[in-house]
Coordinates of C-alpha atoms in Angstrom, one line a residue:
M1 CA 88.7 111.8 132.4
P2 CA 86.5 114.9 132.4
A3 CA 84.5 115.6 135.5
N4 CA 81.3 116.0 133.6
P5 CA 80.2 112.7 132.1
D6 CA 78.6 114.6 129.2
D7 CA 82.1 115.9 128.3
F8 CA 84.5 114.0 126.2
T9 CA 87.7 114.6 124.1
V10 CA 88.4 112.9 120.8
T11 CA 91.6 113.9 118.9
P12 CA 94.3 112.0 117.2
Y13 CA 96.3 112.3 120.4
A14 CA 93.8 112.0 123.2
V15 CA 90.5 110.1 123.7
E16 CA 88.8 110.8 127.1
G17 CA 85.4 110.4 128.6
E18 CA 82.2 108.6 127.6
I19 CA 82.0 109.2 123.9
D20 CA 78.7 110.5 122.3
Y21 CA 79.1 109.3 118.7
D22 CA 76.2 111.4 117.5
R23 CA 77.7 114.6 118.9
L24 CA 81.0 113.7 117.3
L25 CA 79.3 113.7 113.9
E26 CA 78.1 117.3 114.6
Q27 CA 81.5 118.4 115.8
F28 CA 83.4 116.8 112.9
G29 CA 80.8 117.5 110.2
A30 CA 80.8 113.9 108.9
D31 CA 77.7 112.1 107.6
R32 CA 76.2 108.9 109.0
L33 CA 76.7 105.8 106.9
T34 CA 73.3 105.0 105.4
D35 CA 71.6 101.6 104.8
A36 CA 71.6 102.4 101.0
Q37 CA 75.4 103.0 101.1
I38 CA 75.9 99.8 103.1
A39 CA 73.9 97.9 100.5
R40 CA 76.4 99.1 97.8
F41 CA 79.4 97.4 99.4
P42 CA 80.4 94.2 97.6
E43 CA 78.7 91.1 99.0
P44 CA 79.1 89.7 101.5
V45 CA 79.3 93.0 103.3
H46 CA 81.9 92.9 106.1
P47 CA 80.5 92.8 109.6
L48 CA 82.2 96.1 110.5
V49 CA 80.1 97.8 107.8
R50 CA 76.8 95.9 108.0
R51 CA 76.7 96.2 111.9
K52 CA 77.6 99.9 111.6
V53 CA 80.8 99.8 113.6
F54 CA 81.9 101.9 110.7
Y55 CA 79.1 104.3 111.4
A56 CA 80.0 107.5 109.5
Q57 CA 81.6 108.5 106.3
R58 CA 83.0 111.2 104.0
D59 CA 82.5 110.8 100.2
V60 CA 82.1 107.0 100.3
E61 CA 80.0 107.0 97.2
P62 CA 82.8 107.6 94.7
F63 CA 84.8 104.8 96.2
L64 CA 81.8 102.4 96.0
E65 CA 81.2 103.3 92.4
A66 CA 84.9 102.7 91.5
A67 CA 85.1 99.5 93.5
T68 CA 82.0 97.9 92.0
S69 CA 82.7 99.0 88.4
G70 CA 86.3 97.9 87.9
Q71 CA 87.8 101.4 88.1
T72 CA 91.1 102.1 90.0
H73 CA 90.5 102.6 93.7
S74 CA 92.7 102.4 96.8
I75 CA 92.5 102.1 100.5
V76 CA 94.9 103.8 102.9
T77 CA 95.2 102.6 106.5
G78 CA 98.3 103.0 108.7
R79 CA 99.9 102.4 112.0
G80 CA 101.8 104.5 114.5
P81 CA 104.4 102.1 115.9
S82 CA 104.6 103.2 119.6
G83 CA 104.0 99.8 121.1
S84 CA 102.9 96.2 120.6
M85 CA 99.8 95.8 118.5
H86 CA 96.5 94.7 120.2
I87 CA 93.2 93.5 118.7
G88 CA 91.9 97.0 118.4
H89 CA 94.8 98.0 116.1
I90 CA 94.4 95.0 113.7
A91 CA 90.7 95.2 112.7
P92 CA 91.1 98.0 110.1
F93 CA 93.9 96.1 108.4
Y94 CA 91.9 92.9 108.1
F95 CA 89.0 95.0 106.8
A96 CA 91.4 96.5 104.1
K97 CA 92.5 92.9 103.2
Y98 CA 88.9 91.9 102.9
L99 CA 88.1 94.7 100.5
Q100 CA 91.3 94.0 98.5
D101 CA 90.2 90.4 98.1
Q102 CA 86.7 91.4 97.0
T103 CA 87.5 94.3 94.6
G104 CA 91.2 94.2 93.8
A105 CA 91.8 97.5 95.7
L106 CA 95.3 99.0 96.0
V107 CA 96.2 99.2 99.7
Y108 CA 98.8 101.7 101.0
I109 CA 100.0 101.2 104.6
P110 CA 102.0 104.0 106.0
L111 CA 103.9 103.6 109.3
S112 CA 104.4 107.0 111.0
D113 CA 107.4 106.2 113.1
D114 CA 108.4 109.9 113.0
E115 CA 105.1 111.0 114.4
K116 CA 105.4 108.6 117.3
Y117 CA 108.8 109.9 118.1
F118 CA 107.3 113.5 118.2
A119 CA 104.3 112.5 120.3
K120 CA 105.6 109.7 122.7
D121 CA 108.2 109.7 125.3
K122 CA 110.2 107.0 123.6
S123 CA 113.6 106.9 122.1
I124 CA 114.3 106.5 118.4
A125 CA 115.6 103.0 119.1
E126 CA 112.4 102.0 120.9
I127 CA 110.3 103.3 118.0
S128 CA 112.4 101.4 115.5
T129 CA 112.0 98.2 117.5
Y130 CA 108.2 98.6 117.6
T131 CA 108.2 99.5 113.9
R132 CA 109.9 96.2 113.0
E133 CA 107.6 94.2 115.3
N134 CA 104.5 95.9 114.0
L135 CA 105.6 95.2 110.4
R136 CA 105.6 91.5 111.1
E137 CA 102.1 91.7 112.4
I138 CA 100.9 93.5 109.3
L139 CA 102.7 91.2 106.9
A140 CA 101.0 88.2 108.6
I141 CA 97.6 89.5 107.4
G142 CA 98.6 88.4 103.9
F143 CA 98.0 91.4 101.6
D144 CA 98.7 90.9 97.9
P145 CA 102.2 92.3 97.4
N146 CA 101.4 93.3 93.8
R147 CA 98.6 95.6 95.0
T148 CA 100.0 96.7 98.4
R149 CA 102.6 99.3 99.3
I150 CA 104.0 99.6 102.9
I151 CA 105.7 103.0 103.5
I152 CA 107.8 103.8 106.6
D153 CA 108.2 107.6 107.0
T154 CA 111.9 107.7 108.0
T155 CA 113.0 104.9 105.7
D156 CA 111.1 106.3 102.7
A157 CA 111.9 110.0 103.4
D158 CA 113.2 110.4 99.8
V159 CA 109.5 110.3 98.7
I160 CA 107.7 111.3 101.8
Y161 CA 109.6 114.5 102.6
P162 CA 109.4 116.2 99.1
L163 CA 105.7 115.6 99.0
A164 CA 105.1 116.8 102.5
A165 CA 107.2 119.9 101.8
A166 CA 104.9 120.7 98.9
F167 CA 101.7 120.2 101.0
A168 CA 103.0 122.1 104.0
T169 CA 102.7 125.3 102.0
E170 CA 99.0 124.7 101.8
V171 CA 98.5 124.6 105.6
T172 CA 98.8 127.5 108.0
Q173 CA 99.8 127.2 111.7
S174 CA 96.4 128.6 112.7
T175 CA 94.7 125.8 110.8
V176 CA 96.9 123.2 112.6
D177 CA 96.1 124.8 116.0
A178 CA 92.4 124.9 115.2
T179 CA 92.3 121.3 114.1
Y180 CA 94.6 119.6 116.6
G181 CA 95.1 122.1 119.4
T182 CA 98.5 123.6 120.2
P183 CA 101.2 121.1 119.1
E184 CA 103.8 120.2 121.7
N185 CA 106.7 120.6 119.3
I186 CA 107.4 121.7 115.7
G187 CA 107.5 118.0 114.6
L188 CA 103.8 117.7 115.4
S189 CA 103.1 121.0 113.7
F190 CA 104.6 119.6 110.5
Y191 CA 103.1 116.1 110.8
P192 CA 99.7 117.0 109.2
A193 CA 101.6 117.6 105.9
I194 CA 103.1 114.1 106.2
Q195 CA 99.7 112.6 106.9
A196 CA 98.3 114.3 103.8
T197 CA 101.2 112.7 101.9
H198 CA 100.1 109.3 103.2
L199 CA 96.5 109.8 102.1
L200 CA 97.3 111.2 98.7
L201 CA 100.2 109.0 97.8
P202 CA 98.2 106.3 95.9
Q203 CA 96.9 109.0 93.6
L204 CA 100.3 110.6 93.2
V205 CA 101.6 107.2 92.1
E206 CA 98.7 105.9 90.1
G207 CA 97.0 109.1 89.0
P208 CA 93.7 110.5 90.2
H209 CA 91.2 107.9 91.6
S210 CA 88.9 107.3 94.5
T211 CA 90.6 106.6 97.8
L212 CA 89.0 105.4 101.0
V213 CA 90.5 105.8 104.5
P214 CA 89.0 103.4 107.0
I215 CA 90.0 104.7 110.4
A216 CA 88.8 105.2 114.0
V217 CA 86.9 108.4 114.4
D218 CA 89.7 110.1 116.4
Q219 CA 91.8 110.1 113.3
D220 CA 89.3 112.1 111.2
P221 CA 91.1 115.5 111.7
H222 CA 93.9 114.1 109.5
V223 CA 91.4 113.3 106.7
R224 CA 89.6 116.7 107.0
L225 CA 92.9 118.6 106.6
C226 CA 94.0 116.5 103.7
R227 CA 90.7 117.0 102.0
D228 CA 91.2 120.7 102.3
I229 CA 94.6 120.4 100.5
A230 CA 93.1 118.2 97.8
A231 CA 90.2 120.7 97.2
K232 CA 92.7 123.4 96.2
Q233 CA 93.2 121.4 93.0
R234 CA 96.9 122.2 92.6
Y235 CA 98.0 118.5 92.4
D236 CA 95.3 116.8 90.3
V237 CA 94.0 114.6 93.1
M238 CA 90.5 113.7 94.4
K239 CA 89.6 114.3 97.9
P240 CA 90.0 111.1 99.9
G241 CA 86.9 109.6 101.3
A242 CA 86.7 108.0 104.8
L243 CA 84.9 105.4 106.8
L244 CA 84.9 106.4 110.5
S245 CA 84.5 103.7 113.1
K246 CA 83.5 103.5 116.7
F247 CA 86.2 102.4 119.1
L248 CA 86.7 98.7 120.0
P249 CA 86.1 99.1 123.8
S250 CA 88.8 98.5 126.3
L251 CA 88.4 95.6 128.7
E252 CA 87.4 98.0 131.4
G253 CA 84.4 99.2 129.5
P254 CA 83.3 102.1 127.3
G255 CA 86.1 104.0 125.5
K256 CA 89.1 103.2 123.3
M257 CA 91.3 100.1 123.8
S258 CA 94.7 101.5 124.6
S259 CA 98.1 100.0 125.0
S260 CA 99.0 102.6 127.6
S261 CA 96.0 102.0 129.9
D262 CA 96.4 100.4 133.3
T263 CA 94.0 97.7 132.3
P264 CA 95.8 95.3 129.9
S265 CA 94.9 95.1 126.3
I266 CA 94.6 91.8 124.4
L267 CA 97.8 91.7 122.4
L268 CA 98.3 90.0 119.1
S269 CA 101.0 87.9 120.7
D270 CA 98.8 86.6 123.6
D271 CA 98.3 82.9 123.8
R272 CA 95.0 81.2 124.5
E273 CA 95.4 81.0 128.2
T274 CA 96.4 84.7 128.5
V275 CA 93.4 85.8 126.4
R276 CA 91.1 83.7 128.6
E277 CA 92.6 85.1 131.8
K278 CA 92.4 88.7 130.6
V279 CA 88.8 88.4 129.5
R280 CA 87.8 86.5 132.7
T281 CA 89.5 89.0 135.0
Y282 CA 89.2 92.3 133.3
A283 CA 86.3 92.3 130.8
Y284 CA 83.5 94.6 132.1
S285 CA 80.3 92.7 132.5
G286 CA 76.8 93.9 131.7
G287 CA 75.4 91.2 133.9
Q288 CA 73.8 91.3 137.4
S289 CA 75.6 90.9 140.7
S290 CA 74.4 87.4 141.3
V291 CA 73.3 84.4 139.2
E292 CA 69.8 84.7 140.7
A293 CA 69.5 88.3 139.8
H294 CA 70.8 87.7 136.3
R295 CA 68.4 84.9 135.7
E296 CA 65.5 87.2 136.8
H297 CA 66.6 90.5 135.2
G298 CA 69.0 89.5 132.5
G299 CA 72.1 91.4 131.3
N300 CA 72.8 94.3 129.1
P301 CA 74.8 93.4 126.0
E302 CA 75.2 97.0 125.0
V303 CA 77.8 97.6 127.7
D304 CA 79.1 94.1 128.1
V305 CA 82.7 94.1 126.7
S306 CA 82.7 90.3 125.8
Y307 CA 79.6 90.7 123.8
Q308 CA 80.9 93.9 122.1
F309 CA 84.1 92.1 121.1
L310 CA 82.0 89.5 119.4
Y311 CA 79.7 92.0 117.8
Y312 CA 82.5 94.3 116.5
F313 CA 84.8 91.7 114.9
F314 CA 85.1 88.2 116.3
E315 CA 81.7 86.6 115.4
E316 CA 80.9 86.5 111.7
S317 CA 77.3 85.2 112.0
D318 CA 74.7 87.9 112.5
E319 CA 72.3 85.2 113.7
R320 CA 74.7 84.1 116.3
V321 CA 75.3 87.6 117.7
E322 CA 71.6 88.2 117.8
Q323 CA 71.0 84.9 119.6
L324 CA 73.7 85.8 122.2
A325 CA 72.2 89.2 122.8
R326 CA 68.7 87.8 123.2
E327 CA 69.8 85.0 125.6
Y328 CA 71.9 87.5 127.6
R329 CA 69.0 89.9 128.0
D330 CA 66.7 87.0 128.9
G331 CA 69.0 85.8 131.6
A332 CA 69.5 82.4 130.0
L333 CA 73.2 83.2 129.2
L334 CA 75.4 84.1 132.1
S335 CA 78.3 86.5 132.1
G336 CA 80.9 83.9 132.7
K337 CA 79.7 81.8 129.8
L338 CA 79.6 84.9 127.5
K339 CA 83.2 85.6 128.6
E340 CA 84.2 82.0 127.7
I341 CA 82.6 82.3 124.2
A342 CA 84.4 85.6 123.5
A343 CA 87.8 84.4 124.8
T344 CA 87.5 81.3 122.6
K345 CA 86.7 83.3 119.5
I346 CA 89.5 85.8 120.1
A347 CA 92.0 83.1 120.8
D348 CA 91.0 81.2 117.6
F349 CA 91.5 84.3 115.6
L350 CA 94.9 85.1 117.2
E351 CA 96.2 81.5 116.7
G352 CA 95.5 81.8 113.0
H353 CA 97.3 85.2 112.9
Q354 CA 100.2 83.9 114.9
K355 CA 100.6 80.9 112.7
R356 CA 101.0 83.1 109.7
R357 CA 103.4 85.4 111.5
A358 CA 105.6 82.5 112.6
A359 CA 105.8 81.3 108.9
L360 CA 107.3 84.6 107.8
G361 CA 111.0 84.7 106.8
S362 CA 113.4 87.5 107.6
L363 CA 111.6 90.9 107.8
D364 CA 113.8 92.5 105.1
E365 CA 113.0 89.7 102.7
E366 CA 109.3 89.6 103.4
L367 CA 109.0 93.4 103.2
R368 CA 110.8 93.8 99.9
P369 CA 107.9 93.0 97.5
Y370 CA 105.7 95.6 99.3
R371 CA 108.2 98.5 99.1
I372 CA 107.4 101.5 96.9
T373 CA 109.6 101.2 93.8
A374 CA 112.1 103.6 92.4
N375 CA 109.8 104.4 89.5
E376 CA 106.8 104.9 91.8
R377 CA 108.9 107.3 93.9
Q378 CA 109.9 109.3 90.9
I379 CA 106.4 109.5 89.5
A380 CA 105.0 110.8 92.9
R381 CA 107.7 113.4 93.2
Q382 CA 107.1 114.6 89.6
R383 CA 103.4 115.1 90.2
V384 CA 104.1 117.8 92.8
G385 CA 106.9 119.4 90.7
Y386 CA 110.1 117.6 91.5
S387 CA 112.5 115.9 89.0
D388 CA 115.7 114.2 90.1
G389 CA 115.4 115.8 93.5
L390 CA 115.1 119.3 92.0
L391 CA 112.1 121.5 91.5
I392 CA 111.1 121.6 87.8

């Protein structure tokens, strides 16, 4: 972590320090999500939006117009399978499912197993194991297979690589260095072209339409670079829009929940007792050092991890989260009780997810309806100038 508390780093490959989200908007050149834009989301507006966990955006207006007027629109949100999934990973997928249910959105879910091999000290076999495990978690969410495509970079290389090769000519190495820092290897140098393929693939299959990318703010560089490619107008695509979210905090306090941290994350596979123990033992408290002091001075829900979990994702009722914050500040609600409430809500959510995951059949069978079809692959390749594997 940087020595100066005012310093922080936010990139797709590193998040360090205490993050100033306002300064990030200045650095990245994104715009704050406004109340007027929030009001245009289909009712009921998801808590992640109405509570401004998704706090910034790029070109969200075209997506909202398409989503509320019956036009074709899509959502892209993916996963880098380098480990078991935790509760911070799953929120964007449930948000995408929510919008799909409301508006009939197409949802494209890329799994960047190649990038994780480039970026992590893990074998191909390890990445493959995590890919299959992560796929089961994603399938358990229950996306509509008729309106959802799941793409795995190495498995679907016949469509991913030709598109990425076309987009790679639009990006210079100096642009990659300026956007990401100096890559550790040539795989990471090339990966932005693959990420652009992920974000533009719905349009390359379905034709030009508005696409929204709901992601944590550290992934915004991928969107910025892809938007630059789309702006050159060589491929008849619209610039993808983005919703940028704050990070679900780690149990230890401010920052990003990470599977690689020394403090454990709450995994999607954790049972109720494990969740309770992790929250009780590790969740950073905004309360006072004694019951007497807490009763007198109250706690701070803004830094209390248990409250933040409820606020971000696990408590649907706005009235309830406001009540909890008020009682915590007043000292009527103790930290231990707040931890119990959060642990119960998280465990309830996980049990529902785990029940759906357990009901899945074999992975190959379950995944088949979500695979990009041969016709869709051909259409996408043709849109960038390929036919039957050859340049036109």
